[in-house]
């Protein structure tokens, strides 16, 4: 199955990379940005926020979702995740995202590539098959 990029993927990539620059990652030095696209076109960003008590660290993707939900936004169509290396969301974030849309389009942006380089695109249900759910989507 071919998955197409959202038409505004460049806006998502830009927002995700801009958010990445704000990451608080003094321990790992591993900066991550995320830009969540709502079904009504809003772009909500997040960055990872580390803590001296390592277990309290939160990923960029979950920051973006929490910000959106706090703003009353719950319907998401895509997320762009920007980081260096292998740009995939961790397992916790996959589960966190599937709560809102198992068919979420996930843009995997390797921030080592120049801006404007097309990110890899996947569907969340391919990244987290048979996800744990208590509610129907
Ligand atoms: Zn994560």
Short mmCIF file of N, CA, C and O and ligand atoms in Angstrom, two decimals:
data_model
loop_
_atom_site.label_atom_id
_atom_site.label_comp_id
_atom_site.label_asym_id
_atom_site.label_seq_id
_atom_site.Cartn_x
_atom_site.Cartn_y
_atom_site.Cartn_z
N UNK A 1 0.85 -1.20 0.00
CA UNK A 1 0.00 0.00 0.00
C UNK A 1 0.88 1.25 0.00
O UNK A 1 1.81 1.36 0.79
N UNK A 2 0.57 2.13 -0.91
CA UNK A 2 1.32 3.39 -0.97
C UNK A 2 0.63 4.43 -0.08
O UNK A 2 -0.57 4.63 -0.17
N UNK A 3 1.42 5.03 0.76
CA UNK A 3 0.90 6.07 1.65
C UNK A 3 1.43 7.40 1.14
O UNK A 3 2.63 7.54 0.92
N UNK A 4 0.54 8.33 0.97
CA UNK A 4 0.99 9.62 0.45
C UNK A 4 1.26 10.61 1.58
O UNK A 4 0.59 10.58 2.62
N UNK A 5 2.22 11.44 1.37
CA UNK A 5 2.54 12.49 2.33
C UNK A 5 1.40 13.52 2.36
O UNK A 5 0.79 13.79 1.32
N UNK A 6 1.12 14.10 3.51
CA UNK A 6 0.16 15.21 3.53
C UNK A 6 0.67 16.33 2.62
O UNK A 6 1.89 16.52 2.48
N UNK A 7 -0.23 17.06 2.01
CA UNK A 7 0.19 18.09 1.06
C UNK A 7 1.08 19.14 1.73
O UNK A 7 1.94 19.71 1.07
N UNK A 8 0.87 19.36 3.03
CA UNK A 8 1.67 20.38 3.73
C UNK A 8 2.82 19.75 4.52
O UNK A 8 3.22 20.27 5.56
N UNK A 9 3.38 18.67 3.99
CA UNK A 9 4.44 17.98 4.74
C UNK A 9 5.64 18.88 5.00
O UNK A 9 6.31 18.75 6.02
N UNK A 10 5.88 19.82 4.10
CA UNK A 10 7.02 20.73 4.32
C UNK A 10 6.77 21.62 5.55
O UNK A 10 7.70 21.91 6.30
N UNK A 11 5.53 22.04 5.74
CA UNK A 11 5.19 22.84 6.93
C UNK A 11 5.38 22.01 8.20
O UNK A 11 5.88 22.51 9.21
N UNK A 12 4.96 20.75 8.12
CA UNK A 12 5.13 19.85 9.28
C UNK A 12 6.61 19.64 9.57
O UNK A 12 7.03 19.67 10.73
N UNK A 13 7.38 19.41 8.54
CA UNK A 13 8.82 19.20 8.73
C UNK A 13 9.47 20.44 9.34
O UNK A 13 10.27 20.35 10.28
N UNK A 14 9.11 21.60 8.83
CA UNK A 14 9.69 22.84 9.35
C UNK A 14 9.32 23.02 10.82
O UNK A 14 10.18 23.32 11.67
N UNK A 15 8.04 22.81 11.15
CA UNK A 15 7.59 22.97 12.54
C UNK A 15 8.26 21.97 13.46
O UNK A 15 8.66 22.31 14.58
N UNK A 16 8.40 20.75 12.99
CA UNK A 16 9.03 19.70 13.80
C UNK A 16 10.50 20.01 14.04
O UNK A 16 11.01 19.88 15.16
N UNK A 17 11.18 20.45 13.01
CA UNK A 17 12.60 20.79 13.17
C UNK A 17 12.79 22.03 14.04
O UNK A 17 13.74 22.10 14.83
N UNK A 18 11.89 22.99 13.91
CA UNK A 18 11.97 24.18 14.78
C UNK A 18 11.77 23.78 16.24
O UNK A 18 12.47 24.28 17.13
N UNK A 19 10.80 22.91 16.49
CA UNK A 19 10.55 22.45 17.87
C UNK A 19 11.75 21.68 18.40
O UNK A 19 12.11 21.79 19.58
N UNK A 20 12.36 20.90 17.53
CA UNK A 20 13.54 20.11 17.93
C UNK A 20 14.63 21.01 18.50
O UNK A 20 15.34 20.63 19.45
N UNK A 21 14.78 22.19 17.93
CA UNK A 21 15.81 23.13 18.40
C UNK A 21 15.56 23.56 19.85
O UNK A 21 16.48 24.04 20.52
N UNK A 22 14.33 23.39 20.34
CA UNK A 22 13.99 23.78 21.72
C UNK A 22 14.10 22.62 22.70
O UNK A 22 13.81 22.79 23.89
N UNK A 23 14.49 21.46 22.22
CA UNK A 23 14.55 20.29 23.11
C UNK A 23 15.43 20.57 24.33
O UNK A 23 16.46 21.24 24.23
N UNK A 24 14.98 20.04 25.46
CA UNK A 24 15.80 20.09 26.67
C UNK A 24 16.41 18.70 26.83
O UNK A 24 15.74 17.78 27.31
N UNK A 25 17.65 18.56 26.35
CA UNK A 25 18.30 17.25 26.33
C UNK A 25 19.74 17.35 26.79
O UNK A 25 20.67 16.96 26.08
N UNK A 26 19.96 17.90 28.02
CA UNK A 26 21.34 18.09 28.48
C UNK A 26 22.05 16.79 28.81
O UNK A 26 23.28 16.77 28.88
N UNK A 27 21.32 15.70 29.00
CA UNK A 27 21.94 14.44 29.41
C UNK A 27 22.28 13.57 28.21
O UNK A 27 23.40 13.12 28.05
N UNK A 28 21.29 13.36 27.35
CA UNK A 28 21.54 12.49 26.19
C UNK A 28 22.08 13.26 25.00
O UNK A 28 22.65 12.67 24.08
N UNK A 29 21.85 14.57 24.97
CA UNK A 29 22.18 15.43 23.80
C UNK A 29 21.39 14.98 22.57
O UNK A 29 21.74 15.33 21.45
N UNK A 30 20.35 14.21 22.78
CA UNK A 30 19.56 13.65 21.68
C UNK A 30 18.28 14.46 21.54
O UNK A 30 17.33 14.29 22.30
N UNK A 31 18.29 15.37 20.58
CA UNK A 31 17.16 16.29 20.42
C UNK A 31 16.14 15.70 19.45
O UNK A 31 16.50 15.21 18.38
N UNK A 32 14.88 15.80 19.83
CA UNK A 32 13.79 15.31 19.00
C UNK A 32 12.71 16.38 18.92
O UNK A 32 12.40 17.05 19.91
N UNK A 33 12.16 16.53 17.73
CA UNK A 33 11.03 17.42 17.53
C UNK A 33 9.87 16.66 16.95
O UNK A 33 10.06 15.64 16.27
N UNK A 34 8.67 17.15 17.21
CA UNK A 34 7.47 16.53 16.64
C UNK A 34 6.48 17.63 16.26
O UNK A 34 6.43 18.67 16.92
N UNK A 35 5.75 17.38 15.20
CA UNK A 35 4.69 18.30 14.78
C UNK A 35 3.47 17.47 14.42
O UNK A 35 3.50 16.64 13.52
N UNK A 36 2.43 17.71 15.18
CA UNK A 36 1.18 16.96 15.05
C UNK A 36 0.21 17.77 14.20
O UNK A 36 0.02 18.97 14.46
N UNK A 37 -0.38 17.13 13.21
CA UNK A 37 -1.35 17.80 12.33
C UNK A 37 -2.76 17.36 12.73
O UNK A 37 -3.05 16.16 12.77
N UNK A 38 -3.62 18.32 13.04
CA UNK A 38 -5.00 17.97 13.38
C UNK A 38 -5.82 17.85 12.09
O UNK A 38 -5.41 18.33 11.03
N UNK A 39 -6.98 17.24 12.21
CA UNK A 39 -7.84 17.07 11.03
C UNK A 39 -8.39 18.40 10.54
O UNK A 39 -8.90 18.49 9.43
N UNK A 40 -8.28 19.43 11.39
CA UNK A 40 -8.74 20.76 10.96
C UNK A 40 -7.57 21.68 10.58
O UNK A 40 -7.77 22.88 10.40
N UNK A 41 -6.37 21.10 10.48
CA UNK A 41 -5.26 21.84 9.91
C UNK A 41 -4.31 22.53 10.87
O UNK A 41 -3.33 23.13 10.44
N UNK A 42 -4.60 22.44 12.18
CA UNK A 42 -3.66 23.04 13.13
C UNK A 42 -2.40 22.17 13.23
O UNK A 42 -2.46 20.95 13.09
N UNK A 43 -1.29 22.82 13.48
CA UNK A 43 -0.02 22.11 13.71
C UNK A 43 0.42 22.42 15.14
O UNK A 43 0.63 23.58 15.50
N UNK A 44 0.53 21.36 15.94
CA UNK A 44 0.92 21.49 17.34
C UNK A 44 2.27 20.79 17.51
O UNK A 44 2.41 19.61 17.15
N UNK A 45 3.22 21.48 18.08
CA UNK A 45 4.58 20.94 18.16
C UNK A 45 4.93 20.46 19.56
O UNK A 45 4.29 20.82 20.55
N UNK A 46 5.98 19.66 19.61
CA UNK A 46 6.54 19.20 20.87
C UNK A 46 8.03 18.94 20.71
O UNK A 46 8.52 18.78 19.58
N UNK A 47 8.73 18.93 21.82
CA UNK A 47 10.14 18.53 21.83
C UNK A 47 10.35 17.67 23.06
O UNK A 47 9.55 17.70 23.99
N UNK A 48 11.43 16.89 23.05
CA UNK A 48 11.69 16.07 24.22
C UNK A 48 12.15 16.95 25.38
O UNK A 48 12.81 17.98 25.17
N UNK A 49 11.77 16.55 26.58
CA UNK A 49 12.13 17.29 27.79
C UNK A 49 12.70 16.27 28.77
O UNK A 49 11.97 15.45 29.32
N UNK A 50 14.02 16.34 28.96
CA UNK A 50 14.68 15.42 29.87
C UNK A 50 14.65 15.96 31.29
O UNK A 50 14.32 17.13 31.52
N UNK A 51 15.00 15.07 32.24
CA UNK A 51 15.01 15.46 33.64
C UNK A 51 16.16 14.74 34.33
O UNK A 51 16.50 13.61 33.95
N UNK A 52 16.70 15.38 35.36
CA UNK A 52 17.78 14.77 36.13
C UNK A 52 17.34 13.43 36.71
O UNK A 52 18.14 12.51 36.86
N UNK A 53 16.06 13.30 37.02
CA UNK A 53 15.48 12.01 37.38
C UNK A 53 15.02 11.37 36.07
O UNK A 53 13.92 11.64 35.58
N UNK A 54 15.89 10.58 35.47
CA UNK A 54 15.74 10.18 34.07
C UNK A 54 14.35 9.65 33.70
O UNK A 54 13.85 9.89 32.62
N UNK A 55 13.74 8.92 34.61
CA UNK A 55 12.44 8.32 34.31
C UNK A 55 11.35 9.33 34.05
O UNK A 55 10.29 8.98 33.51
N UNK A 56 11.56 10.56 34.43
CA UNK A 56 10.56 11.60 34.21
C UNK A 56 10.64 12.20 32.81
O UNK A 56 9.77 12.96 32.40
N UNK A 57 11.67 11.86 32.08
CA UNK A 57 11.85 12.39 30.73
C UNK A 57 10.63 12.07 29.87
O UNK A 57 10.06 10.98 29.96
N UNK A 58 10.23 13.03 29.04
CA UNK A 58 9.09 12.80 28.15
C UNK A 58 9.51 13.10 26.71
O UNK A 58 10.27 14.03 26.46
N UNK A 59 8.99 12.29 25.80
CA UNK A 59 9.35 12.39 24.39
C UNK A 59 8.59 13.53 23.70
O UNK A 59 7.51 13.94 24.14
N UNK A 60 9.14 13.97 22.60
CA UNK A 60 8.56 15.05 21.82
C UNK A 60 7.13 14.73 21.36
O UNK A 60 6.26 15.60 21.39
N UNK A 61 6.91 13.49 20.95
CA UNK A 61 5.60 13.11 20.44
C UNK A 61 4.53 13.27 21.52
O UNK A 61 3.43 13.78 21.27
N UNK A 62 4.85 12.82 22.73
CA UNK A 62 3.86 12.90 23.81
C UNK A 62 3.66 14.33 24.28
O UNK A 62 2.55 14.70 24.67
N UNK A 63 4.70 15.14 24.21
CA UNK A 63 4.53 16.57 24.52
C UNK A 63 3.55 17.20 23.54
O UNK A 63 2.65 17.94 23.93
N UNK A 64 3.71 16.89 22.26
CA UNK A 64 2.81 17.46 21.24
C UNK A 64 1.37 17.02 21.48
O UNK A 64 0.45 17.84 21.42
N UNK A 65 1.18 15.73 21.78
CA UNK A 65 -0.19 15.24 22.02
C UNK A 65 -0.78 15.92 23.26
O UNK A 65 -1.93 16.38 23.25
N UNK A 66 0.00 16.02 24.33
CA UNK A 66 -0.52 16.65 25.56
C UNK A 66 -0.85 18.11 25.33
O UNK A 66 -1.88 18.60 25.81
N UNK A 67 -0.02 18.81 24.59
CA UNK A 67 -0.32 20.21 24.28
C UNK A 67 -1.62 20.30 23.50
O UNK A 67 -2.47 21.14 23.79
N UNK A 68 -1.78 19.45 22.49
CA UNK A 68 -2.99 19.50 21.66
C UNK A 68 -4.24 19.20 22.48
O UNK A 68 -5.24 19.92 22.39
N UNK A 69 -4.17 18.15 23.28
CA UNK A 69 -5.35 17.77 24.08
C UNK A 69 -5.70 18.90 25.05
O UNK A 69 -6.88 19.23 25.23
N UNK A 70 -4.70 19.53 25.63
CA UNK A 70 -4.95 20.64 26.55
C UNK A 70 -5.62 21.82 25.83
O UNK A 70 -6.30 22.63 26.46
N UNK A 71 -5.41 21.90 24.52
CA UNK A 71 -6.03 22.96 23.72
C UNK A 71 -7.41 22.54 23.21
O UNK A 71 -8.05 23.29 22.46
N UNK A 72 -7.85 21.34 23.57
CA UNK A 72 -9.16 20.86 23.12
C UNK A 72 -9.12 20.15 21.79
O UNK A 72 -10.16 19.90 21.19
N UNK A 73 -7.93 19.82 21.30
CA UNK A 73 -7.77 19.16 19.99
C UNK A 73 -7.48 17.68 20.21
O UNK A 73 -6.56 17.33 20.95
N UNK A 74 -8.27 16.82 19.56
CA UNK A 74 -8.11 15.38 19.77
C UNK A 74 -8.11 14.57 18.50
O UNK A 74 -7.96 13.36 18.53
N UNK A 75 -8.36 15.24 17.36
CA UNK A 75 -8.43 14.51 16.10
C UNK A 75 -7.19 14.84 15.28
O UNK A 75 -7.02 15.95 14.82
N UNK A 76 -6.36 13.82 15.11
CA UNK A 76 -5.07 14.02 14.46
C UNK A 76 -4.99 13.18 13.19
O UNK A 76 -5.44 12.04 13.16
N UNK A 77 -4.40 13.76 12.16
CA UNK A 77 -4.26 13.02 10.90
C UNK A 77 -2.83 12.63 10.61
O UNK A 77 -2.60 11.66 9.89
N UNK A 78 -1.85 13.37 11.15
CA UNK A 78 -0.45 13.04 10.85
C UNK A 78 0.45 13.60 11.94
O UNK A 78 0.07 14.51 12.68
N UNK A 79 1.65 13.02 12.02
CA UNK A 79 2.69 13.56 12.90
C UNK A 79 4.01 13.44 12.17
O UNK A 79 4.27 12.44 11.49
N UNK A 80 4.82 14.48 12.28
CA UNK A 80 6.19 14.44 11.76
C UNK A 80 7.12 14.38 12.96
O UNK A 80 6.95 15.14 13.91
N UNK A 81 8.07 13.48 12.90
CA UNK A 81 9.04 13.31 13.99
C UNK A 81 10.44 13.53 13.39
O UNK A 81 10.81 12.88 12.42
N UNK A 82 11.16 14.47 13.98
CA UNK A 82 12.48 14.84 13.44
C UNK A 82 13.57 14.53 14.45
O UNK A 82 13.53 15.02 15.59
N UNK A 83 14.52 13.73 14.02
CA UNK A 83 15.68 13.42 14.83
C UNK A 83 16.78 12.90 13.93
O UNK A 83 16.55 12.62 12.76
N UNK A 84 17.97 12.79 14.48
CA UNK A 84 19.06 12.25 13.69
C UNK A 84 19.12 10.74 13.90
O UNK A 84 18.64 10.22 14.90
N UNK A 85 19.72 10.06 12.96
CA UNK A 85 19.83 8.61 13.07
C UNK A 85 18.60 7.94 12.49
O UNK A 85 18.17 8.27 11.40
N UNK A 86 18.05 7.01 13.23
CA UNK A 86 16.88 6.26 12.77
C UNK A 86 15.63 6.92 13.35
O UNK A 86 15.34 6.78 14.54
N UNK A 87 14.90 7.67 12.55
CA UNK A 87 13.79 8.46 13.09
C UNK A 87 12.50 7.66 13.25
O UNK A 87 11.62 7.71 12.40
N UNK A 88 12.41 6.94 14.34
CA UNK A 88 11.17 6.21 14.63
C UNK A 88 10.73 6.53 16.06
O UNK A 88 11.55 6.77 16.93
N UNK A 89 9.41 6.54 16.30
CA UNK A 89 8.93 6.77 17.66
C UNK A 89 9.18 5.56 18.55
O UNK A 89 9.14 4.42 18.08
N UNK A 90 9.41 5.80 19.84
CA UNK A 90 9.62 4.69 20.77
C UNK A 90 8.29 3.97 21.00
O UNK A 90 7.22 4.45 20.62
N UNK A 91 8.34 2.83 21.63
CA UNK A 91 7.14 2.04 21.86
C UNK A 91 6.10 2.78 22.68
O UNK A 91 4.90 2.69 22.40
N UNK A 92 6.54 3.50 23.70
CA UNK A 92 5.59 4.24 24.54
C UNK A 92 4.84 5.27 23.71
O UNK A 92 3.62 5.44 23.86
N UNK A 93 5.54 5.95 22.84
CA UNK A 93 4.88 6.97 22.01
C UNK A 93 3.93 6.34 21.00
O UNK A 93 2.87 6.89 20.70
N UNK A 94 4.29 5.19 20.47
CA UNK A 94 3.38 4.50 19.55
C UNK A 94 2.05 4.21 20.25
O UNK A 94 0.97 4.45 19.72
N UNK A 95 2.14 3.69 21.47
CA UNK A 95 0.93 3.40 22.24
C UNK A 95 0.17 4.69 22.56
O UNK A 95 -1.04 4.74 22.50
N UNK A 96 0.89 5.74 22.89
CA UNK A 96 0.27 7.02 23.25
C UNK A 96 -0.49 7.60 22.05
O UNK A 96 -1.59 8.12 22.19
N UNK A 97 0.09 7.47 20.88
CA UNK A 97 -0.51 8.02 19.67
C UNK A 97 -1.71 7.20 19.21
O UNK A 97 -2.70 7.74 18.72
N UNK A 98 -1.64 5.88 19.37
CA UNK A 98 -2.70 5.01 18.86
C UNK A 98 -4.01 5.26 19.60
O UNK A 98 -5.09 4.97 19.09
N UNK A 99 -3.92 5.82 20.80
CA UNK A 99 -5.11 6.18 21.57
C UNK A 99 -6.04 7.09 20.75
O UNK A 99 -7.25 7.01 20.87
N UNK A 100 -5.44 7.93 19.92
CA UNK A 100 -6.22 8.95 19.22
C UNK A 100 -6.48 8.61 17.76
O UNK A 100 -7.48 9.05 17.20
N UNK A 101 -5.57 7.86 17.14
CA UNK A 101 -5.80 7.50 15.74
C UNK A 101 -4.84 6.39 15.31
O UNK A 101 -3.69 6.67 14.98
N UNK A 102 -5.32 5.14 15.25
CA UNK A 102 -4.44 4.05 14.81
C UNK A 102 -3.99 4.21 13.36
O UNK A 102 -2.99 3.62 12.97
N UNK A 103 -4.72 4.99 12.59
CA UNK A 103 -4.37 5.19 11.18
C UNK A 103 -3.58 6.47 10.95
O UNK A 103 -3.47 6.96 9.82
N UNK A 104 -3.04 7.01 12.03
CA UNK A 104 -2.24 8.23 11.93
C UNK A 104 -1.11 8.06 10.91
O UNK A 104 -0.43 7.03 10.91
N UNK A 105 -0.92 9.05 10.07
CA UNK A 105 0.20 9.06 9.14
C UNK A 105 1.43 9.55 9.91
O UNK A 105 1.37 10.59 10.58
N UNK A 106 2.51 8.79 9.83
CA UNK A 106 3.72 9.12 10.59
C UNK A 106 4.84 9.45 9.61
O UNK A 106 5.23 8.61 8.80
N UNK A 107 5.32 10.67 9.69
CA UNK A 107 6.43 11.12 8.86
C UNK A 107 7.71 11.00 9.66
O UNK A 107 7.83 11.58 10.74
N UNK A 108 8.65 10.22 9.14
CA UNK A 108 9.89 9.94 9.84
C UNK A 108 11.00 10.77 9.18
O UNK A 108 11.50 10.43 8.11
N UNK A 109 11.33 11.87 9.84
CA UNK A 109 12.23 12.87 9.27
C UNK A 109 13.63 12.74 9.87
O UNK A 109 13.83 13.04 11.05
N UNK A 110 14.57 12.32 9.06
CA UNK A 110 15.97 12.28 9.50
C UNK A 110 16.53 13.70 9.40
O UNK A 110 16.74 14.22 8.31
N UNK A 111 16.76 14.30 10.56
CA UNK A 111 17.18 15.70 10.60
C UNK A 111 18.59 15.92 10.06
O UNK A 111 19.03 17.06 9.93
N UNK A 112 19.30 14.83 9.75
CA UNK A 112 20.60 14.98 9.10
C UNK A 112 20.44 15.36 7.62
O UNK A 112 21.36 15.87 7.01
N UNK A 113 19.26 15.09 7.08
CA UNK A 113 19.00 15.43 5.68
C UNK A 113 18.67 16.92 5.58
O UNK A 113 18.12 17.51 6.51
N UNK A 114 18.96 17.52 4.44
CA UNK A 114 18.60 18.93 4.27
C UNK A 114 17.09 19.13 4.37
O UNK A 114 16.32 18.23 4.01
N UNK A 115 16.68 20.29 4.88
CA UNK A 115 15.25 20.62 4.91
C UNK A 115 14.70 20.50 3.49
O UNK A 115 15.38 20.85 2.52
N UNK A 116 13.50 19.98 3.39
CA UNK A 116 12.90 19.80 2.08
C UNK A 116 13.11 18.40 1.52
O UNK A 116 12.55 18.07 0.48
N UNK A 117 13.93 17.58 2.21
CA UNK A 117 14.07 16.18 1.83
C UNK A 117 12.83 15.44 2.30
O UNK A 117 12.46 15.54 3.47
N UNK A 118 12.19 14.72 1.41
CA UNK A 118 10.97 14.01 1.78
C UNK A 118 11.23 13.01 2.90
O UNK A 118 12.14 12.17 2.78
N UNK A 119 10.43 13.07 3.98
CA UNK A 119 10.58 12.07 5.03
C UNK A 119 9.97 10.74 4.60
O UNK A 119 9.13 10.69 3.70
N UNK A 120 10.42 9.67 5.26
CA UNK A 120 9.75 8.38 5.08
C UNK A 120 8.34 8.50 5.66
O UNK A 120 8.13 9.22 6.63
N UNK A 121 7.39 7.82 5.07
CA UNK A 121 6.02 7.92 5.57
C UNK A 121 5.46 6.53 5.85
O UNK A 121 5.66 5.60 5.06
N UNK A 122 4.81 6.39 7.00
CA UNK A 122 4.23 5.12 7.41
C UNK A 122 2.87 5.37 8.06
O UNK A 122 2.53 6.50 8.37
N UNK A 123 2.14 4.30 8.31
CA UNK A 123 0.89 4.38 9.06
C UNK A 123 1.17 3.81 10.45
O UNK A 123 1.87 2.80 10.59
N UNK A 124 0.62 4.47 11.46
CA UNK A 124 0.90 4.07 12.84
C UNK A 124 0.57 2.59 13.09
O UNK A 124 1.31 1.90 13.79
N UNK A 125 -0.52 2.10 12.50
CA UNK A 125 -0.91 0.71 12.74
C UNK A 125 0.14 -0.28 12.21
O UNK A 125 0.19 -1.43 12.65
N UNK A 126 0.98 0.17 11.27
CA UNK A 126 2.09 -0.68 10.82
C UNK A 126 3.25 -0.65 11.81
O UNK A 126 4.03 -1.60 11.87
N UNK A 127 3.38 0.46 12.54
CA UNK A 127 4.43 0.58 13.55
C UNK A 127 4.02 -0.09 14.86
O UNK A 127 4.86 -0.46 15.67
N UNK A 128 2.70 -0.20 15.09
CA UNK A 128 2.20 -0.83 16.31
C UNK A 128 0.97 -1.68 15.98
O UNK A 128 -0.16 -1.29 16.24
N UNK A 129 1.22 -2.86 15.38
CA UNK A 129 0.09 -3.73 15.07
C UNK A 129 -0.53 -4.29 16.36
O UNK A 129 0.15 -4.45 17.36
N UNK A 130 -1.81 -4.56 16.31
CA UNK A 130 -2.54 -5.16 17.44
C UNK A 130 -2.31 -4.38 18.74
O UNK A 130 -2.01 -4.94 19.78
N UNK A 131 -2.47 -3.08 18.63
CA UNK A 131 -2.25 -2.21 19.79
C UNK A 131 -3.25 -2.48 20.90
O UNK A 131 -4.39 -2.88 20.64
N UNK A 132 -2.85 -2.25 22.11
CA UNK A 132 -3.74 -2.37 23.27
C UNK A 132 -4.74 -1.21 23.22
O UNK A 132 -4.36 -0.06 23.08
N UNK A 133 -6.03 -1.53 23.35
CA UNK A 133 -7.07 -0.50 23.32
C UNK A 133 -8.19 -0.89 24.26
O UNK A 133 -8.56 -2.06 24.35
N UNK A 134 -8.75 0.11 24.92
CA UNK A 134 -9.97 -0.09 25.71
C UNK A 134 -11.17 0.55 25.03
O UNK A 134 -12.30 0.16 25.29
N UNK A 135 -10.91 1.54 24.18
CA UNK A 135 -11.97 2.25 23.48
C UNK A 135 -11.86 1.98 21.99
O UNK A 135 -10.76 1.83 21.47
N UNK A 136 -13.00 1.94 21.31
CA UNK A 136 -12.99 1.86 19.86
C UNK A 136 -12.56 3.22 19.31
O UNK A 136 -12.92 4.25 19.91
N UNK A 137 -11.83 3.25 18.22
CA UNK A 137 -11.42 4.56 17.66
C UNK A 137 -12.61 5.36 17.15
O UNK A 137 -13.63 4.81 16.84
ZN1 LIG B 1 8.78 8.26 22.72
#
